[in-house]
Amino acid sequence: MEKYIIETKNLNYSYGKTPILHDLSLTVPYHSIYGFLGSNGAGKSTTIKLLLGLLNAGENTTFLFEKEFSSHRNEILSQTGNAIEAPSFYGHLTAWENLRYLNLLLNVGKSRMEQVLKSVGLWNDRNKRVKNFSMGMKQRLYISTALLSNPKLLVLDEPINGLDPNGIYEMRSIFKSLHDNEGVTIFLSSHILGEIEKLCSHVGIIEKGRLISQGTITDLLGPAAKKVSVYMSNPEAGMKLLLENEYEAQRNKSDIVDVLINDTRHFSRLLNLLLDNNLDPNIIDIGTTSLEDIYFQLTQQKN
């Protein structure tokens, strides 16, 4: 039986009389990189705050390291690092000096400070004032503060939001190194689907406070799924026909429909179905299904 470093059991939460989460049951395996996907307002940040005890989840709903959170709060948090708000530092101080202040609380020593700055690629900039840091450098410094206590679990809320392509690449490399070389389990929320697909081993998709899909990237995408983009003379009738025949399809452009197929036999059936119904199909493109394709199909089914 698989064990989970994070598990929620029918977690519900409301702000006043407004329900935010509905029976949320997350299962995050040890040693995974778990991407928590959802649109703005879907409930990602609320979930993270509940996992970290910043909001009250209630008893027997939230478990970290296989222990009920409210009964083992200090023990759990001592093994958990997080970066969930916008980075905030003393701008007139250097990166090293900012970490030294945090070290007064954690007392992990200079060697650990050196280690985390090297792990996020800031060792050579340790004596540079933080006010002169780029957004990406500040984000890496923020990650270093979350790592200072040598956590086994790292919880991040939109860690690559606002970064340029170089910053995103650097952050992805840092996360992979932490996972592969230091054995850190990473739980991160994002709405940047391409990055989640490149980085994560597992994915959970939340929509309007409900978990609509969860599992490995491989299971979610399917081993041989293809996306066929088809021009049709009557895309409205084509969509209706495809959905009636249990194809997964969505409108792409005005006269183009994207259809998911699993093998060549399904491709032949698709063409025959469209030809038999006089829809004049013309294949525009055949490509591999992406996480973005799956995400929009799942979320549109719920709307």
PDB file of C-alpha atoms in Angstrom, residues 224-232 239 242 247-252 256-264 266-268 270-271 274 281-290 293 297:
ATOM      1  CA  ALA A 224       0.049   6.735 -26.943  1.00  0.00           C
ATOM      2  CA  ALA A 225      -2.520   9.512 -27.061  1.00  0.00           C
ATOM      3  CA  LYS A 226      -2.477  11.737 -30.148  1.00  0.00           C
ATOM      4  CA  LYS A 227      -4.200  15.001 -30.946  1.00  0.00           C
ATOM      5  CA  VAL A 228      -5.658  15.280 -34.441  1.00  0.00           C
ATOM      6  CA  SER A 229      -6.596  18.745 -35.680  1.00  0.00           C
ATOM      7  CA  VAL A 230      -9.354  18.448 -38.296  1.00  0.00           C
ATOM      8  CA  TYR A 231     -10.880  21.081 -40.565  1.00  0.00           C
ATOM      9  CA  MET A 232     -14.633  20.486 -41.002  1.00  0.00           C
ATOM     10  CA  MET A 239     -18.504  18.442 -32.467  1.00  0.00           C
ATOM     11  CA  LEU A 242     -17.901  13.332 -32.069  1.00  0.00           C
ATOM     12  CA  TYR A 247     -14.628  11.082 -28.717  1.00  0.00           C
ATOM     13  CA  GLU A 248     -12.776  13.656 -26.636  1.00  0.00           C
ATOM     14  CA  ALA A 249     -12.917  16.801 -28.745  1.00  0.00           C
ATOM     15  CA  GLN A 250     -12.855  20.569 -28.495  1.00  0.00           C
ATOM     16  CA  ARG A 251     -13.108  23.527 -30.857  1.00  0.00           C
ATOM     17  CA  ASN A 252      -9.700  24.985 -31.644  1.00  0.00           C
ATOM     18  CA  ILE A 256     -10.990  23.347 -36.700  1.00  0.00           C
ATOM     19  CA  VAL A 257     -11.681  20.702 -34.072  1.00  0.00           C
ATOM     20  CA  ASP A 258      -9.028  18.911 -31.983  1.00  0.00           C
ATOM     21  CA  VAL A 259      -9.751  15.230 -31.374  1.00  0.00           C
ATOM     22  CA  LEU A 260      -7.897  12.807 -29.107  1.00  0.00           C
ATOM     23  CA  ILE A 261      -7.232   9.287 -30.412  1.00  0.00           C
ATOM     24  CA  ASN A 262      -5.310   6.373 -28.907  1.00  0.00           C
ATOM     25  CA  ASP A 263      -4.116   4.402 -31.941  1.00  0.00           C
ATOM     26  CA  THR A 264      -4.246   4.140 -35.734  1.00  0.00           C
ATOM     27  CA  HIS A 266      -9.207   5.052 -33.921  1.00  0.00           C
ATOM     28  CA  PHE A 267      -7.771   7.372 -36.578  1.00  0.00           C
ATOM     29  CA  SER A 268      -9.380   5.335 -39.371  1.00  0.00           C
ATOM     30  CA  LEU A 270     -12.555   8.958 -36.981  1.00  0.00           C
ATOM     31  CA  LEU A 271     -12.070   9.673 -40.683  1.00  0.00           C
ATOM     32  CA  LEU A 274     -16.673  12.249 -40.538  1.00  0.00           C
ATOM     33  CA  PRO A 281     -12.693  16.477 -43.100  1.00  0.00           C
ATOM     34  CA  ASN A 282      -9.199  17.717 -43.845  1.00  0.00           C
ATOM     35  CA  ILE A 283      -6.402  16.722 -41.446  1.00  0.00           C
ATOM     36  CA  ILE A 284      -4.413  19.805 -40.426  1.00  0.00           C
ATOM     37  CA  ASP A 285      -2.018  18.326 -37.906  1.00  0.00           C
ATOM     38  CA  ILE A 286      -1.303  15.222 -35.842  1.00  0.00           C
ATOM     39  CA  GLY A 287       0.642  15.732 -32.625  1.00  0.00           C
ATOM     40  CA  THR A 288       1.209  14.265 -29.179  1.00  0.00           C
ATOM     41  CA  THR A 289      -1.357  15.137 -26.544  1.00  0.00           C
ATOM     42  CA  SER A 290      -0.107  17.708 -24.041  1.00  0.00           C
ATOM     43  CA  ASP A 293      -5.003  19.508 -23.909  1.00  0.00           C
ATOM     44  CA  GLN A 297     -10.818  18.953 -21.624  1.00  0.00           C
TER      45      GLN A 297
END
